[in-house]
Structure formats: C-alpha cells, structure tokens
Amino acid sequence: MEVGAVAAMRYVKDGIRAAHLVMKYSQHTLLAGEGASAFAISMGLPGPMNLSSPESVKKWSDWKENQCQPNFRKNVVPANDCGPYKPNNGAINVSGYKGTESCEMGAIEYRPPLVGPHNHDTISMAVIDKMGHIAVGTSTNGATYKIPGRVGDGPIVGSSAYADDEVGGCGATGDGDTMMRFLPCYQVVESMRQGMKPEEAAKDAISRIARKFPDFVGAVVAVDKNGSHSGACHGWTFQYSVQNPDMDDVQVFTVLP
C-alpha cells in the first residue's frame, strides 16, 4: 500500500500532485507546512505563487470587517472580535447548539457548526484500473475561516480516503475536524472486508459519527473492488458521480440524509 499526503501547504497550487510526489519520491507518508511546499517545488511543481484571488481577498476583508465572525475558536476572549485571543478559563464551549446555560464550572456557550455544503471545497475520487488496482485521493483548501495552521481530514489516511485492492475504496467530505476522529473511510473498507455491501458500510460509518455528534455534516462514498458503489450522508443532501466503460457519460447519484 503506497500513500502520500501534504498538509498546510502554501504557495503551491496543485495539492494532489504534491501528495503524489511525496508517495513517489519519498519514504514518508505526510509532509506539512513550508517543508511540503519546498519539497513540491523541488520536485518540479510551479511555485512559489500567490494563490489568492480577488474573490478570496474580498471574502477575507468582509470577514475582518465583521469582527472575524464566524470562526472556529472557543473558550477564548474576546469572543466576538479579531483578537489577540486569550483563554477564557471560566467558560466551556460546546459546538453544535445555540444559546447559553450555567453550571458549576461556569457559563457554557453553544455555537452552531460552521461546516456546510457552501463553505468548503473538497474533491475526493476513487478509481479502479483495468488490472483491478484501486487509487483514491482527496484535495481541499479546508474549512473557510479556519485557524491558521489547522489540518483537516484531507491528508489523514483513513479519514478522507482509503483503499485496498483486495476490498475496495472510499472517499469522504464534510466536517473534517469531527470526521477525522473516526477514520470513516478506513471503517468503510474494513466493514466491506468483513462482508458488508457498500451501502451498509457507508451507512454504518456515518452512523458511528452521528451517534456522538448528531449535528455534524458529512458524507462518504464506498465502492467495492467489483465497482458496486453507494453513499451515505448526515446533515445535508449529498451528490456523487460515477462513470465506467459501459457508460456514455457520467451519472450523478443523490444521497438523502
């Protein structure tokens, strides 16, 4: 099993190619930060380059003008400004709910989840070649308004993607900070190894997360080594596309939560 990944990489546009270079030209699994950028450029990828666009700059400026709200910080002061931030040891923040209540430990602040279908851009793919080899890959800019330095589930093996030629493959998207705690794609592939169909395996992986985090948003797509596929999601209506040699065009499948 060959694996390559990059995380928190700046100044290089093509993250998935950089991950492939890590797999092909190193004995490491994951490179991060400036080291990942330097490695990718040294292996021939264009860079360093400015990856900002007029749209992203405006979005950032509007966010700053809105006191850096929303953001992913919790239990800090100031709670509704751009910082600098300090720990608020008298409060506990629980994501996924609105409102406040009190307990012996202090005020508990409930904040709605920030991840949804319109504020991240994950692409996850699984491919089976003529020899039956399975390759999977995931690429993303990460969650909008994330804290600098944040690494999501994209480069985490078994979370956003996983494959085994003997079984099948999986791709995932959604609230990576929650999903990576469960390695859903590893779970999908191992469930199929134990005899589950793709539909059962996908639903099982999502249900494991939903039991602990009922307000999370996410989806997985499972495909076995024979090309049978299915998806499961929670918190949104999810679509994925499929094409094989017997199909004239891509077919889009809609998965309901």
Short mmCIF file of C-alpha atoms in Angstrom, two decimals:
data_model
loop_
_atom_site.label_atom_id
_atom_site.label_comp_id
_atom_site.label_asym_id
_atom_site.label_seq_id
_atom_site.Cartn_x
_atom_site.Cartn_y
_atom_site.Cartn_z
CA MET A 1 0.00 0.00 0.00
CA GLU A 2 1.51 3.31 -1.14
CA VAL A 3 0.47 6.60 0.46
CA GLY A 4 1.46 10.26 0.10
CA ALA A 5 -0.03 13.39 1.63
CA VAL A 6 0.63 17.08 2.24
CA ALA A 7 -0.91 19.41 4.80
CA ALA A 8 -0.94 23.16 5.48
CA MET A 9 0.94 23.67 2.20
CA ARG A 10 1.19 27.23 0.86
CA TYR A 11 2.36 28.74 -2.43
CA VAL A 12 1.79 25.56 -4.47
CA LYS A 13 -1.47 25.22 -6.36
CA ASP A 14 -1.74 21.51 -7.06
CA GLY A 15 -2.02 19.76 -3.71
CA ILE A 16 -2.95 16.35 -5.08
CA ARG A 17 0.09 16.27 -7.35
CA ALA A 18 2.26 17.27 -4.42
CA ALA A 19 0.85 14.37 -2.43
CA HIS A 20 1.64 12.02 -5.30
CA LEU A 21 5.21 13.30 -5.35
CA VAL A 22 5.56 12.53 -1.65
CA MET A 23 4.37 9.00 -2.35
CA LYS A 24 6.61 8.54 -5.39
CA TYR A 25 9.82 10.24 -4.30
CA SER A 26 9.99 9.81 -0.52
CA GLN A 27 9.63 7.19 2.16
CA HIS A 28 7.37 9.48 4.18
CA THR A 29 3.60 9.42 4.34
CA LEU A 30 2.89 13.09 5.17
CA LEU A 31 4.75 16.38 4.74
CA ALA A 32 3.40 19.64 6.16
CA GLY A 33 3.83 23.41 6.04
CA GLU A 34 6.80 25.12 4.43
CA GLY A 35 8.61 21.79 4.12
CA ALA A 36 5.80 20.40 2.00
CA SER A 37 5.90 23.46 -0.26
CA ALA A 38 9.68 23.30 -0.65
CA PHE A 39 9.55 19.58 -1.45
CA ALA A 40 6.84 20.00 -4.06
CA ILE A 41 8.69 22.85 -5.78
CA SER A 42 11.97 20.94 -5.72
CA MET A 43 10.22 18.02 -7.43
CA GLY A 44 9.08 20.27 -10.27
CA LEU A 45 5.75 21.79 -9.35
CA PRO A 46 5.32 25.51 -10.11
CA GLY A 47 5.93 27.85 -7.21
CA PRO A 48 6.10 29.72 -5.04
CA MET A 49 2.98 31.51 -6.28
CA ASN A 50 0.28 33.74 -4.86
CA LEU A 51 -2.86 31.61 -4.57
CA SER A 52 -5.17 34.47 -3.58
CA SER A 53 -7.94 35.55 -5.94
CA PRO A 54 -9.99 38.77 -5.97
CA GLU A 55 -12.92 36.74 -4.61
CA SER A 56 -10.93 35.22 -1.74
CA VAL A 57 -9.38 38.57 -0.81
CA LYS A 58 -12.81 40.23 -0.68
CA LYS A 59 -14.21 37.37 1.38
CA TRP A 60 -11.36 37.76 3.85
CA SER A 61 -11.77 41.54 4.00
CA ASP A 62 -15.51 41.23 4.63
CA TRP A 63 -14.81 38.70 7.38
CA LYS A 64 -12.33 41.03 9.07
CA GLU A 65 -14.84 43.87 8.92
CA ASN A 66 -17.34 41.54 10.60
CA GLN A 67 -15.01 41.19 13.63
CA CYS A 68 -13.65 37.88 12.32
CA GLN A 69 -17.03 36.20 12.74
CA PRO A 70 -17.73 33.35 12.39
CA ASN A 71 -14.59 31.48 13.41
CA PHE A 72 -13.54 28.17 14.92
CA ARG A 73 -12.28 29.44 18.27
CA LYS A 74 -13.94 28.51 21.55
CA ASN A 75 -13.47 29.34 25.21
CA VAL A 76 -11.47 32.48 24.38
CA VAL A 77 -11.73 36.20 24.97
CA PRO A 78 -12.65 38.31 23.16
CA ALA A 79 -15.41 36.03 21.91
CA ASN A 80 -16.72 38.34 19.19
CA ASP A 81 -13.67 40.16 17.87
CA CYS A 82 -10.45 39.55 15.94
CA GLY A 83 -8.21 39.11 18.96
CA PRO A 84 -5.50 38.76 20.04
CA TYR A 85 -7.14 35.89 21.90
CA LYS A 86 -6.58 34.58 25.38
CA PRO A 87 -8.08 31.57 27.15
CA ASN A 88 -11.35 32.16 28.95
CA ASN A 89 -10.97 29.66 31.75
CA GLY A 90 -14.39 30.42 33.12
CA ALA A 91 -16.30 29.16 30.09
CA ILE A 92 -16.76 25.90 28.22
CA ASN A 93 -17.83 25.95 24.58
CA VAL A 94 -19.84 23.12 23.08
CA SER A 95 -20.22 23.25 19.30
CA GLY A 96 -23.44 22.35 17.60
CA TYR A 97 -26.05 24.24 19.63
CA LYS A 98 -27.29 27.78 20.19
CA GLY A 99 -27.87 29.53 23.50
CA THR A 100 -26.22 29.53 26.90
CA GLU A 101 -26.74 27.84 30.23
CA SER A 102 -24.90 27.74 33.52
CA CYS A 103 -23.27 25.00 35.55
CA GLU A 104 -20.84 24.76 38.42
CA MET A 105 -17.88 25.12 36.03
CA GLY A 106 -19.16 28.40 34.61
CA ALA A 107 -21.05 29.55 31.52
CA ILE A 108 -21.37 27.09 28.64
CA GLU A 109 -21.56 28.81 25.27
CA TYR A 110 -23.28 26.93 22.46
CA ARG A 111 -22.33 27.81 18.89
CA PRO A 112 -23.72 26.40 15.64
CA PRO A 113 -21.49 24.23 13.43
CA LEU A 114 -19.56 26.16 10.78
CA VAL A 115 -19.13 23.44 8.16
CA GLY A 116 -21.71 23.08 5.41
CA PRO A 117 -22.03 22.47 1.67
CA HIS A 118 -21.21 26.10 0.78
CA ASN A 119 -18.05 26.84 2.77
CA HIS A 120 -15.57 24.17 1.79
CA ASP A 121 -14.40 22.66 -1.49
CA THR A 122 -13.35 19.04 -1.01
CA ILE A 123 -12.91 16.78 -4.02
CA SER A 124 -12.50 13.06 -3.32
CA MET A 125 -12.12 10.41 -6.02
CA ALA A 126 -11.73 6.64 -6.29
CA VAL A 127 -10.53 4.93 -9.47
CA ILE A 128 -10.29 1.23 -10.40
CA ASP A 129 -7.99 0.46 -13.35
CA LYS A 130 -8.12 -2.45 -15.80
CA MET A 131 -5.85 -4.52 -13.58
CA GLY A 132 -8.12 -4.07 -10.58
CA HIS A 133 -5.82 -1.67 -8.74
CA ILE A 134 -7.66 0.95 -6.72
CA ALA A 135 -6.42 4.51 -6.18
CA VAL A 136 -8.09 7.18 -4.07
CA GLY A 137 -7.29 10.82 -3.48
CA THR A 138 -8.71 13.86 -1.72
CA SER A 139 -7.87 17.53 -2.18
CA THR A 140 -9.24 20.58 -0.39
CA ASN A 141 -8.48 24.14 0.68
CA GLY A 142 -10.00 23.30 4.06
CA ALA A 143 -12.75 24.96 6.03
CA THR A 144 -13.44 28.64 5.43
CA TYR A 145 -12.35 30.85 8.36
CA LYS A 146 -10.17 28.11 9.82
CA ILE A 147 -7.50 28.97 12.37
CA PRO A 148 -4.06 29.30 10.69
CA GLY A 149 -2.18 26.03 10.97
CA ARG A 150 -5.30 23.89 11.05
CA VAL A 151 -5.03 20.48 9.39
CA GLY A 152 -8.28 18.78 8.47
CA ASP A 153 -9.10 15.26 7.44
CA GLY A 154 -7.90 15.64 3.82
CA PRO A 155 -4.33 14.37 4.36
CA ILE A 156 -5.23 11.91 7.13
CA VAL A 157 -5.01 8.34 5.83
CA GLY A 158 -8.26 6.50 6.51
CA SER A 159 -10.29 9.64 7.10
CA SER A 160 -10.90 11.44 3.81
CA ALA A 161 -9.88 8.46 1.66
CA TYR A 162 -8.74 4.86 1.93
CA ALA A 163 -8.39 1.90 -0.42
CA ASP A 164 -7.28 -1.73 -0.54
CA ASP A 165 -7.11 -3.62 -3.83
CA GLU A 166 -8.47 -6.70 -2.10
CA VAL A 167 -11.61 -4.92 -0.89
CA GLY A 168 -12.46 -1.51 -2.35
CA GLY A 169 -12.15 2.19 -1.69
CA CYS A 170 -13.80 5.16 -0.01
CA GLY A 171 -13.88 8.95 -0.21
CA ALA A 172 -15.29 11.39 2.34
CA THR A 173 -16.17 15.05 2.76
CA GLY A 174 -17.74 17.26 5.39
CA ASP A 175 -16.76 18.40 8.88
CA GLY A 176 -13.22 17.09 8.81
CA ASP A 177 -12.41 18.10 12.38
CA THR A 178 -15.13 15.75 13.57
CA MET A 179 -14.84 13.04 10.94
CA MET A 180 -11.09 12.51 11.32
CA ARG A 181 -11.66 11.30 14.87
CA PHE A 182 -13.48 8.26 13.45
CA LEU A 183 -11.40 7.40 10.32
CA PRO A 184 -14.64 6.79 8.41
CA CYS A 185 -13.05 5.61 5.17
CA TYR A 186 -10.88 3.09 6.97
CA GLN A 187 -14.04 1.94 8.71
CA VAL A 188 -15.89 1.61 5.39
CA VAL A 189 -13.17 -0.50 3.79
CA GLU A 190 -12.77 -2.73 6.82
CA SER A 191 -16.54 -3.20 7.05
CA MET A 192 -16.61 -4.28 3.40
CA ARG A 193 -13.73 -6.64 4.16
CA GLN A 194 -15.94 -8.23 6.82
CA GLY A 195 -18.72 -8.78 4.30
CA MET A 196 -20.80 -5.60 4.31
CA LYS A 197 -22.10 -4.24 1.00
CA PRO A 198 -21.01 -0.68 0.09
CA GLU A 199 -24.38 0.74 1.13
CA GLU A 200 -24.26 -0.95 4.54
CA ALA A 201 -20.64 0.01 5.12
CA ALA A 202 -21.22 3.66 4.21
CA LYS A 203 -24.29 3.98 6.43
CA ASP A 204 -22.51 2.26 9.30
CA ALA A 205 -19.53 4.63 9.15
CA ILE A 206 -21.75 7.72 9.11
CA SER A 207 -23.96 6.41 11.92
CA ARG A 208 -20.93 5.91 14.17
CA ILE A 209 -20.15 9.61 13.89
CA ALA A 210 -23.76 10.77 14.19
CA ARG A 211 -24.23 8.89 17.46
CA LYS A 212 -21.51 11.00 19.05
CA PHE A 213 -22.03 14.22 17.08
CA PRO A 214 -25.69 14.45 15.99
CA ASP A 215 -25.19 17.89 14.42
CA PHE A 216 -22.19 17.06 12.26
CA VAL A 217 -22.33 17.44 8.47
CA GLY A 218 -20.61 14.89 6.26
CA ALA A 219 -20.75 12.13 3.69
CA VAL A 220 -18.87 9.08 2.48
CA VAL A 221 -18.87 7.18 -0.81
CA ALA A 222 -17.98 3.49 -0.84
CA VAL A 223 -17.01 1.33 -3.83
CA ASP A 224 -16.05 -2.33 -3.71
CA LYS A 225 -13.43 -3.99 -5.90
CA ASN A 226 -16.13 -5.03 -8.38
CA GLY A 227 -17.33 -1.47 -8.90
CA SER A 228 -20.52 -1.62 -6.82
CA HIS A 229 -20.95 1.69 -5.04
CA SER A 230 -23.11 3.63 -2.63
CA GLY A 231 -23.06 6.74 -0.47
CA ALA A 232 -24.31 7.87 2.91
CA CYS A 233 -24.59 11.31 4.46
CA HIS A 234 -25.74 13.22 7.52
CA GLY A 235 -26.87 16.82 7.83
CA TRP A 236 -27.18 17.55 4.11
CA THR A 237 -28.29 16.11 0.76
CA PHE A 238 -25.18 14.81 -0.98
CA GLN A 239 -24.37 14.02 -4.61
CA TYR A 240 -21.57 11.96 -6.16
CA SER A 241 -20.84 10.94 -9.73
CA VAL A 242 -19.80 7.66 -11.34
CA GLN A 243 -18.56 6.58 -14.75
CA ASN A 244 -17.41 3.20 -16.04
CA PRO A 245 -16.50 1.85 -19.52
CA ASP A 246 -20.11 0.76 -20.12
CA MET A 247 -21.47 4.27 -19.59
CA ASP A 248 -21.64 7.01 -22.25
CA ASP A 249 -21.48 9.79 -19.70
CA VAL A 250 -21.11 10.48 -16.00
CA GLN A 251 -24.11 9.56 -13.87
CA VAL A 252 -24.91 11.62 -10.78
CA PHE A 253 -26.35 9.95 -7.71
CA THR A 254 -28.22 11.81 -4.98
CA VAL A 255 -27.99 10.61 -1.39
CA LEU A 256 -30.52 11.75 1.20
CA PRO A 257 -29.65 12.07 4.91
#
